[in-house]
mmCIF file of C-alpha atoms in Angstrom:
data_model
loop_
_atom_site.group_PDB
_atom_site.id
_atom_site.type_symbol
_atom_site.label_atom_id
_atom_site.label_comp_id
_atom_site.label_asym_id
_atom_site.label_seq_id
_atom_site.Cartn_x
_atom_site.Cartn_y
_atom_site.Cartn_z
ATOM 1 C CA MET A 43 -32.415 16.864 10.075
ATOM 2 C CA ARG A 44 -32.424 13.729 11.822
ATOM 3 C CA TRP A 45 -30.663 10.537 10.779
ATOM 4 C CA ARG A 46 -32.423 7.463 11.846
ATOM 5 C CA THR A 47 -31.442 3.600 11.952
ATOM 6 C CA GLY A 48 -34.663 2.553 10.080
ATOM 7 C CA ASP A 49 -37.407 0.442 11.776
ATOM 8 C CA ARG A 50 -35.164 -2.222 13.187
ATOM 9 C CA GLU A 51 -34.780 -2.734 16.634
ATOM 10 C CA GLU A 52 -31.700 -1.665 18.451
ATOM 11 C CA GLU A 53 -29.399 -4.618 19.510
ATOM 12 C CA LYS A 54 -28.506 -5.132 23.051
ATOM 13 C CA GLN A 55 -25.030 -3.344 24.135
ATOM 14 C CA VAL A 56 -22.243 -5.555 23.879
ATOM 15 C CA SER A 57 -19.436 -6.243 26.499
ATOM 16 C CA PRO A 58 -16.685 -3.437 26.048
ATOM 17 C CA ILE A 59 -13.942 -5.633 26.058
ATOM 18 C CA TYR A 60 -12.851 -6.908 22.212
ATOM 19 C CA PRO A 61 -16.325 -7.858 21.027
ATOM 20 C CA TRP A 62 -14.955 -10.171 17.961
ATOM 21 C CA ASP A 63 -18.170 -12.395 17.633
ATOM 22 C CA HIS A 64 -20.405 -9.351 17.525
ATOM 23 C CA MET A 65 -17.785 -7.693 15.074
ATOM 24 C CA HIS A 66 -18.045 -10.586 12.957
ATOM 25 C CA ARG A 67 -21.697 -10.803 12.747
ATOM 26 C CA ALA A 68 -21.773 -6.867 12.023
ATOM 27 C CA ALA A 69 -19.175 -7.278 9.173
ATOM 28 C CA LYS A 70 -21.139 -10.094 7.482
ATOM 29 C CA GLU A 71 -24.363 -8.136 7.960
ATOM 30 C CA THR A 72 -23.088 -4.898 6.477
ATOM 31 C CA GLU A 73 -21.797 -6.786 3.528
ATOM 32 C CA GLU A 74 -24.853 -8.900 2.644
ATOM 33 C CA GLN A 75 -27.117 -5.517 2.844
ATOM 34 C CA PRO A 76 -27.350 -3.234 -0.529
ATOM 35 C CA HIS A 77 -26.112 0.251 -0.356
ATOM 36 C CA LYS A 78 -25.458 2.875 -2.379
ATOM 37 C CA LEU A 79 -22.364 5.154 -1.315
ATOM 38 C CA LEU A 80 -24.434 8.407 -0.536
ATOM 39 C CA PRO A 81 -21.914 10.827 1.022
ATOM 40 C CA LEU A 82 -22.795 14.050 2.636
ATOM 41 C CA TYR A 83 -22.995 17.464 0.559
ATOM 42 C CA GLU A 84 -23.571 21.035 1.884
ATOM 43 C CA THR A 85 -26.786 22.375 0.405
ATOM 44 C CA PRO A 86 -28.214 26.011 0.991
ATOM 45 C CA THR A 87 -31.243 26.758 2.767
ATOM 46 C CA ARG A 88 -33.493 29.982 2.264
ATOM 47 C CA ARG A 89 -33.129 30.298 6.241
ATOM 48 C CA ASN A 90 -30.434 32.911 7.136
ATOM 49 C CA ASN A 91 -28.257 31.565 4.414
ATOM 50 C CA GLN A 92 -27.361 28.492 6.300
ATOM 51 C CA SER A 93 -26.736 25.205 4.553
ATOM 52 C CA VAL A 94 -27.613 21.558 5.558
ATOM 53 C CA ARG A 95 -25.446 18.290 4.803
ATOM 54 C CA VAL A 96 -27.611 15.949 2.749
ATOM 55 C CA ASN A 97 -26.854 12.736 1.116
ATOM 56 C CA LYS A 98 -26.047 12.617 -2.713
ATOM 57 C CA SER A 99 -25.381 9.457 -4.503
ATOM 58 C CA PHE A 100 -22.110 9.090 -6.068
ATOM 59 C CA SER A 101 -21.412 9.113 -9.937
ATOM 60 C CA TYR A 102 -20.209 5.802 -11.573
ATOM 61 C CA GLN A 103 -16.864 7.543 -12.395
ATOM 62 C CA GLU A 104 -16.408 8.462 -8.705
ATOM 63 C CA ILE A 105 -17.246 5.004 -7.450
ATOM 64 C CA GLN A 106 -14.664 3.681 -10.060
ATOM 65 C CA ARG A 107 -12.156 6.197 -9.122
ATOM 66 C CA ILE A 108 -12.583 4.786 -5.428
ATOM 67 C CA LYS A 109 -12.092 1.075 -6.433
ATOM 68 C CA GLU A 110 -9.018 2.069 -8.301
ATOM 69 C CA ASP A 111 -7.737 4.063 -5.182
ATOM 70 C CA LEU A 112 -8.345 1.649 -2.896
ATOM 71 C CA ARG A 113 -6.686 -1.786 -3.905
ATOM 72 C CA ASP A 114 -5.934 -4.772 -1.783
ATOM 73 C CA TYR A 115 -5.391 -4.098 1.623
ATOM 74 C CA LEU A 116 -3.455 -7.226 2.531
ATOM 75 C CA GLU A 117 -1.122 -6.879 -0.742
ATOM 76 C CA ASP A 118 -0.115 -3.301 0.604
ATOM 77 C CA PRO A 119 -1.420 -2.302 3.766
ATOM 78 C CA GLU A 120 0.449 0.918 4.016
ATOM 79 C CA LYS A 121 -0.609 2.471 0.570
ATOM 80 C CA TYR A 122 -4.305 1.542 1.432
ATOM 81 C CA ILE A 123 -4.347 3.197 4.569
ATOM 82 C CA ARG A 124 -2.787 6.273 2.620
ATOM 83 C CA ASP A 125 -5.397 6.255 0.076
ATOM 84 C CA PHE A 126 -8.290 5.420 2.553
ATOM 85 C CA LYS A 127 -7.251 8.503 4.693
ATOM 86 C CA GLY A 128 -7.109 10.431 1.231
ATOM 87 C CA VAL A 129 -10.645 9.583 0.300
ATOM 88 C CA THR A 130 -12.036 10.299 3.623
ATOM 89 C CA LEU A 131 -10.602 13.521 3.146
ATOM 90 C CA LEU A 132 -11.892 14.255 -0.246
ATOM 91 C CA TYR A 133 -15.391 12.927 0.327
ATOM 92 C CA ASP A 134 -17.817 13.602 3.527
ATOM 93 C CA PHE A 135 -18.834 9.709 4.440
ATOM 94 C CA THR A 136 -21.092 8.698 6.701
ATOM 95 C CA TRP A 137 -20.839 5.583 9.025
ATOM 96 C CA LYS A 138 -23.003 3.367 6.340
ATOM 97 C CA ASP A 139 -20.416 4.431 3.736
ATOM 98 C CA VAL A 140 -17.399 3.550 5.643
ATOM 99 C CA MET A 141 -18.473 0.301 6.543
ATOM 100 C CA TYR A 142 -19.662 -0.224 3.006
ATOM 101 C CA ILE A 143 -16.377 0.394 1.575
ATOM 102 C CA LEU A 144 -14.526 -1.600 4.211
ATOM 103 C CA GLY A 145 -16.954 -4.423 3.337
ATOM 104 C CA GLN A 146 -16.113 -4.134 -0.244
ATOM 105 C CA MET A 147 -12.276 -3.735 -0.036
ATOM 106 C CA LEU A 148 -11.506 -6.055 2.867
ATOM 107 C CA THR A 149 -12.203 -9.763 3.551
ATOM 108 C CA PRO A 150 -14.703 -10.511 6.200
ATOM 109 C CA LYS A 151 -11.648 -11.750 8.621
ATOM 110 C CA SER A 152 -9.668 -8.579 7.917
ATOM 111 C CA LYS A 153 -12.780 -6.197 8.407
ATOM 112 C CA THR A 154 -13.736 -7.976 11.646
ATOM 113 C CA ARG A 155 -10.088 -7.485 12.789
ATOM 114 C CA VAL A 156 -10.077 -3.753 11.847
ATOM 115 C CA LEU A 157 -13.425 -2.945 13.452
ATOM 116 C CA GLY A 158 -12.043 -4.633 16.696
ATOM 117 C CA LYS A 159 -8.637 -2.908 16.770
ATOM 118 C CA ALA A 160 -10.650 0.463 16.049
ATOM 119 C CA ALA A 161 -12.816 -0.324 19.063
ATOM 120 C CA ALA A 162 -10.059 -0.986 21.346
ATOM 121 C CA TYR A 163 -8.268 1.952 20.205
ATOM 122 C CA GLY A 164 -11.501 3.934 21.358
ATOM 123 C CA ASP A 165 -11.248 2.649 24.646
ATOM 124 C CA GLU A 166 -7.462 3.665 24.568
ATOM 125 C CA TRP A 167 -8.276 6.982 23.451
ATOM 126 C CA LEU A 168 -10.897 7.521 26.237
ATOM 127 C CA GLY A 169 -8.695 6.101 28.971
ATOM 128 C CA ASN A 170 -6.018 9.007 27.916
ATOM 129 C CA GLU A 171 -8.600 11.413 27.453
ATOM 130 C CA SER A 172 -9.861 10.687 30.869
ATOM 131 C CA VAL A 173 -6.929 11.778 32.935
ATOM 132 C CA GLY A 174 -7.355 14.984 34.762
ATOM 133 C CA LYS A 175 -11.222 15.350 33.957
ATOM 134 C CA ARG A 176 -14.534 15.167 36.153
ATOM 135 C CA LYS A 177 -16.663 12.012 36.295
ATOM 136 C CA ASN A 178 -19.313 14.227 34.403
ATOM 137 C CA GLU A 179 -16.787 15.026 31.841
ATOM 138 C CA ILE A 180 -15.726 11.540 31.083
ATOM 139 C CA SER A 181 -19.263 10.437 31.027
ATOM 140 C CA ALA A 182 -19.869 12.410 27.885
ATOM 141 C CA LEU A 183 -17.007 10.924 26.057
ATOM 142 C CA PRO A 184 -17.920 7.809 23.974
ATOM 143 C CA THR A 185 -16.183 4.272 24.731
ATOM 144 C CA GLY A 186 -14.787 2.301 22.059
ATOM 145 C CA ASN A 187 -18.055 0.416 21.368
ATOM 146 C CA GLN A 188 -19.961 3.955 20.913
ATOM 147 C CA ALA A 189 -17.155 5.568 18.773
ATOM 148 C CA VAL A 190 -17.018 2.374 16.481
ATOM 149 C CA PRO A 191 -20.840 1.285 16.517
ATOM 150 C CA THR A 192 -21.508 -2.149 14.793
ATOM 151 C CA ILE A 193 -25.079 -1.120 13.963
ATOM 152 C CA GLU A 194 -25.986 2.484 12.315
ATOM 153 C CA PRO A 195 -25.731 4.925 14.729
ATOM 154 C CA ASP A 196 -28.259 7.624 15.147
ATOM 155 C CA TRP A 197 -25.650 10.392 14.454
ATOM 156 C CA ASP A 198 -27.252 13.849 13.160
ATOM 157 C CA TYR A 199 -24.532 14.994 10.866
ATOM 158 C CA ASN A 200 -25.669 18.668 10.602
ATOM 159 C CA THR A 201 -24.732 19.162 14.423
ATOM 160 C CA ALA A 202 -21.265 19.830 15.859
ATOM 161 C CA LYS A 203 -21.780 16.665 18.290
ATOM 162 C CA GLY A 204 -22.819 14.281 15.082
ATOM 163 C CA ARG A 205 -19.678 15.863 13.019
ATOM 164 C CA TRP A 206 -17.482 15.266 16.001
ATOM 165 C CA ASP A 207 -18.667 11.542 16.437
ATOM 166 C CA GLN A 208 -18.167 11.158 12.568
ATOM 167 C CA SER A 209 -14.622 12.511 12.621
ATOM 168 C CA HIS A 210 -13.746 10.306 15.910
ATOM 169 C CA PHE A 211 -15.177 7.231 14.145
ATOM 170 C CA LEU A 212 -12.864 7.818 11.053
ATOM 171 C CA ARG A 213 -10.066 8.333 13.386
ATOM 172 C CA CYS A 214 -10.680 5.178 15.203
ATOM 173 C CA ILE A 215 -11.335 3.382 11.702
ATOM 174 C CA LEU A 216 -7.700 4.656 10.462
ATOM 175 C CA GLU A 217 -6.087 3.440 13.458
ATOM 176 C CA GLY A 218 -7.881 -0.191 13.685
ATOM 177 C CA LEU A 219 -6.409 -0.389 9.874
ATOM 178 C CA ARG A 220 -2.938 0.428 11.003
ATOM 179 C CA GLN A 221 -2.964 -2.017 14.061
ATOM 180 C CA ALA A 222 -4.685 -4.658 12.336
ATOM 181 C CA HIS A 223 -2.007 -4.860 9.639
ATOM 182 C CA SER A 224 0.629 -7.340 10.320
ATOM 183 C CA LYS A 225 3.281 -8.611 7.923
ATOM 184 C CA PRO A 226 4.167 -12.371 8.146
ATOM 185 C CA LEU A 227 7.739 -12.932 6.903
ATOM 186 C CA ASN A 228 6.982 -13.637 3.104
ATOM 187 C CA TYR A 229 10.187 -15.436 1.539
ATOM 188 C CA GLY A 230 8.192 -16.167 -1.694
ATOM 189 C CA LYS A 231 7.537 -12.353 -2.434
ATOM 190 C CA LEU A 232 11.403 -11.850 -1.398
ATOM 191 C CA ALA A 233 12.482 -14.655 -3.883
ATOM 192 C CA ASP A 234 10.650 -12.953 -6.887
ATOM 193 C CA ILE A 235 12.994 -10.092 -6.348
ATOM 194 C CA GLU A 236 15.809 -10.869 -8.868
ATOM 195 C CA SER A 237 18.312 -8.706 -10.545
ATOM 196 C CA GLU A 238 17.284 -7.494 -13.776
ATOM 197 C CA GLU A 239 19.319 -7.253 -16.961
ATOM 198 C CA LYS A 240 21.862 -4.368 -16.932
ATOM 199 C CA GLU A 241 20.591 -3.298 -13.317
ATOM 200 C CA ALA A 242 23.566 -1.995 -11.339
ATOM 201 C CA PRO A 243 24.138 -3.647 -7.833
ATOM 202 C CA GLY A 244 23.479 -0.850 -5.684
ATOM 203 C CA LYS A 245 19.794 -0.413 -7.243
ATOM 204 C CA PHE A 246 19.084 -4.288 -6.912
ATOM 205 C CA LEU A 247 20.050 -3.926 -3.193
ATOM 206 C CA ASP A 248 17.876 -0.963 -2.830
ATOM 207 C CA ARG A 249 14.901 -3.204 -4.309
ATOM 208 C CA LEU A 250 15.873 -5.919 -2.010
ATOM 209 C CA ARG A 251 15.646 -3.430 1.044
ATOM 210 C CA GLU A 252 12.296 -2.094 0.017
ATOM 211 C CA GLY A 253 10.898 -5.575 -0.612
ATOM 212 C CA LEU A 254 11.904 -6.756 2.982
ATOM 213 C CA HIS A 255 10.305 -3.551 4.449
ATOM 214 C CA ARG A 256 7.036 -4.071 2.282
ATOM 215 C CA PHE A 257 6.710 -7.728 2.690
ATOM 216 C CA THR A 258 8.120 -8.397 6.181
ATOM 217 C CA GLU A 259 8.057 -6.693 9.909
ATOM 218 C CA ILE A 260 11.865 -6.921 9.484
ATOM 219 C CA ASP A 261 13.847 -3.881 9.685
ATOM 220 C CA PRO A 262 16.322 -3.626 6.970
ATOM 221 C CA GLU A 263 19.032 -2.029 9.193
ATOM 222 C CA SER A 264 18.701 -4.578 11.977
ATOM 223 C CA GLU A 265 21.032 -7.305 12.145
ATOM 224 C CA GLU A 266 18.631 -10.017 11.183
ATOM 225 C CA GLY A 267 17.447 -7.945 8.216
ATOM 226 C CA LYS A 268 21.045 -7.451 7.083
ATOM 227 C CA VAL A 269 21.706 -11.439 7.232
ATOM 228 C CA ILE A 270 18.498 -11.841 4.990
ATOM 229 C CA LEU A 271 19.616 -9.016 2.387
ATOM 230 C CA ARG A 272 23.061 -10.684 2.331
ATOM 231 C CA ASP A 273 21.698 -13.814 1.769
ATOM 232 C CA ARG A 274 19.173 -12.841 -1.402
ATOM 233 C CA PHE A 275 21.737 -10.608 -2.673
ATOM 234 C CA LEU A 276 24.138 -13.415 -3.238
ATOM 235 C CA THR A 277 21.479 -16.167 -4.621
ATOM 236 C CA GLN A 278 19.606 -13.771 -6.654
ATOM 237 C CA SER A 279 22.186 -11.401 -8.198
ATOM 238 C CA ALA A 280 22.841 -11.742 -11.929
ATOM 239 C CA PRO A 281 24.524 -15.014 -12.633
ATOM 240 C CA ASP A 282 27.980 -13.768 -13.401
ATOM 241 C CA SER A 283 28.016 -11.688 -10.013
ATOM 242 C CA SER A 284 26.530 -14.520 -8.049
ATOM 243 C CA CYS A 285 29.199 -16.797 -9.396
ATOM 244 C CA LYS A 286 32.329 -14.565 -8.802
ATOM 245 C CA LEU A 287 30.769 -14.072 -5.202
ATOM 246 C CA LEU A 288 30.381 -17.627 -4.537
ATOM 247 C CA LYS A 289 33.784 -18.525 -6.082
ATOM 248 C CA ARG A 290 35.354 -16.266 -3.685
ATOM 249 C CA ALA A 291 33.521 -18.222 -0.874
ATOM 250 C CA TYR A 292 31.665 -15.032 0.089
ATOM 251 C CA GLY A 293 28.638 -15.668 2.311
ATOM 252 C CA PRO A 294 26.224 -14.032 4.545
ATOM 253 C CA ASN A 295 28.687 -13.347 7.142
ATOM 254 C CA GLN A 296 30.292 -10.673 5.133
ATOM 255 C CA SER A 297 28.967 -7.309 5.076
ATOM 256 C CA LEU A 298 26.802 -5.844 2.404
ATOM 257 C CA ASP A 299 29.744 -3.298 1.333
ATOM 258 C CA THR A 300 31.976 -6.193 0.941
ATOM 259 C CA LEU A 301 29.493 -8.178 -1.236
ATOM 260 C CA LEU A 302 28.971 -5.044 -3.371
ATOM 261 C CA GLN A 303 32.348 -4.427 -4.556
ATOM 262 C CA PRO A 304 33.083 -7.283 -6.628
ATOM 263 C CA ALA A 305 29.525 -7.114 -7.925
ATOM 264 C CA GLN A 306 30.052 -3.908 -8.939
ATOM 265 C CA THR A 307 33.407 -4.732 -10.576
ATOM 266 C CA VAL A 308 31.652 -7.454 -12.489
ATOM 267 C CA TYR A 309 28.813 -5.397 -13.766
ATOM 268 C CA TYR A 310 31.008 -2.445 -14.708
ATOM 269 C CA GLY A 311 33.639 -5.034 -16.484
ATOM 270 C CA ARG A 312 30.793 -6.352 -18.091
ATOM 271 C CA GLU A 313 29.793 -2.799 -19.569
ATOM 272 C CA TYR A 314 33.058 -2.459 -20.553
ATOM 273 C CA GLU A 315 33.153 -5.640 -22.463
ATOM 274 C CA GLU A 316 29.883 -4.999 -23.752
ATOM 275 C CA LYS A 317 31.280 -1.590 -25.248
ATOM 276 C CA LYS A 318 34.300 -3.381 -26.565
ATOM 277 C CA GLU A 319 32.312 -5.842 -28.498
ATOM 278 C CA ARG A 320 30.142 -2.977 -29.813
ATOM 279 C CA GLN A 321 33.066 -1.124 -30.893
ATOM 280 C CA LYS A 322 34.548 -4.420 -32.548
ATOM 281 C CA LYS A 323 31.237 -4.978 -34.322
ATOM 282 C CA LYS A 324 31.311 -1.472 -35.333
ATOM 283 C CA LYS A 325 34.751 -1.759 -36.942
ATOM 284 C CA LYS A 326 33.927 -4.908 -38.387
ATOM 285 C CA THR A 327 30.787 -3.333 -40.276
ATOM 286 C CA LYS A 328 33.006 -0.102 -41.254
ATOM 287 C CA GLU A 329 35.497 -2.524 -42.939
ATOM 288 C CA LYS A 330 33.024 -4.532 -44.605
ATOM 289 C CA ALA A 331 31.228 -1.546 -46.008
ATOM 290 C CA GLU A 332 34.722 -0.287 -47.111
ATOM 291 C CA ALA A 333 35.636 -3.424 -48.822
ATOM 292 C CA PHE A 334 32.310 -3.522 -50.393
ATOM 293 C CA ALA A 335 32.728 0.107 -51.713
ATOM 294 C CA MET A 336 36.363 -0.895 -52.817
ATOM 295 C CA ALA A 337 35.253 -3.901 -54.884
ATOM 296 C CA MET A 338 32.342 -1.814 -56.459
ATOM 297 C CA LYS A 339 34.772 0.637 -57.469
ATOM 298 C CA ASN A 340 36.912 -2.001 -59.046
ATOM 299 C CA VAL A 341 33.974 -3.262 -60.763
ATOM 300 C CA LEU A 342 32.952 0.022 -62.233
ATOM 301 C CA GLU A 343 36.305 0.815 -63.425
ATOM 302 C CA GLN A 344 36.964 -2.425 -65.109
ATOM 303 C CA PRO A 345 35.051 -1.653 -68.308
ATOM 304 C CA GLU A 346 36.803 1.518 -68.608
ATOM 305 C CA LYS A 347 40.155 -0.297 -68.764
ATOM 306 C CA ASN A 348 38.684 -2.975 -71.363
ATOM 307 C CA ALA A 349 37.862 0.063 -73.638
#
């Protein structure tokens, strides 16, 4: 079985050095062209119990599942990459399927960047694999542009060579997704992380660490990361904890452990006061119930005395 690119003419070879314009044009073209997801499936033949890989269209449920799995790349790139890898292991995607998914789930700018980074990784891989090899062996290996083509390649997915090309293409795309992902410092997202009602200070600090890791490139364990965490812990803790910390003139120059101690004191003190208040209310309720019972008893006994 031979896979063809159709009747369209092959585009001329592009420069191997980061073909951004070409990548952008290719990304736009694949978004505009209608395409159904047609992954490959093993189908048995009558010849020697062999099987071939043929296209089979997705069901509506499968398409919806992929859309559910692959959320916003820019919102949570690490999760997107994990889920994308999982989907490619679950389904046998062709080049066209992968390009279609990227076009649907990524912005044109992000897709262009991913394809460029993937091709650059392909060149880097070629350089590493070329070490110690003969010239004829090196010439058999694909360049970055050949590994990540921008027009549909003539890969035969029923041959070992075609399967290798498909696998190498996916390897480059995954690396492109990783390298294209950059997280700007997003104070807005960090500012949204506030201490919840009845949340322990330690758990709140863990959520701040997770947010710093998710929304920025800053390591929470670095000095810069610790300064940001201390500042956010001071200003976004529960009001009573924040007031106590500021009243003691604690600032971002203190260690996180130093800030955590009074916050925990306030938290557990708050729990103690709430417990006392609950016990007080319970006692009052009990006293009222006893007083009511006594009053009812007196009312019931009064007619008997009169009699």
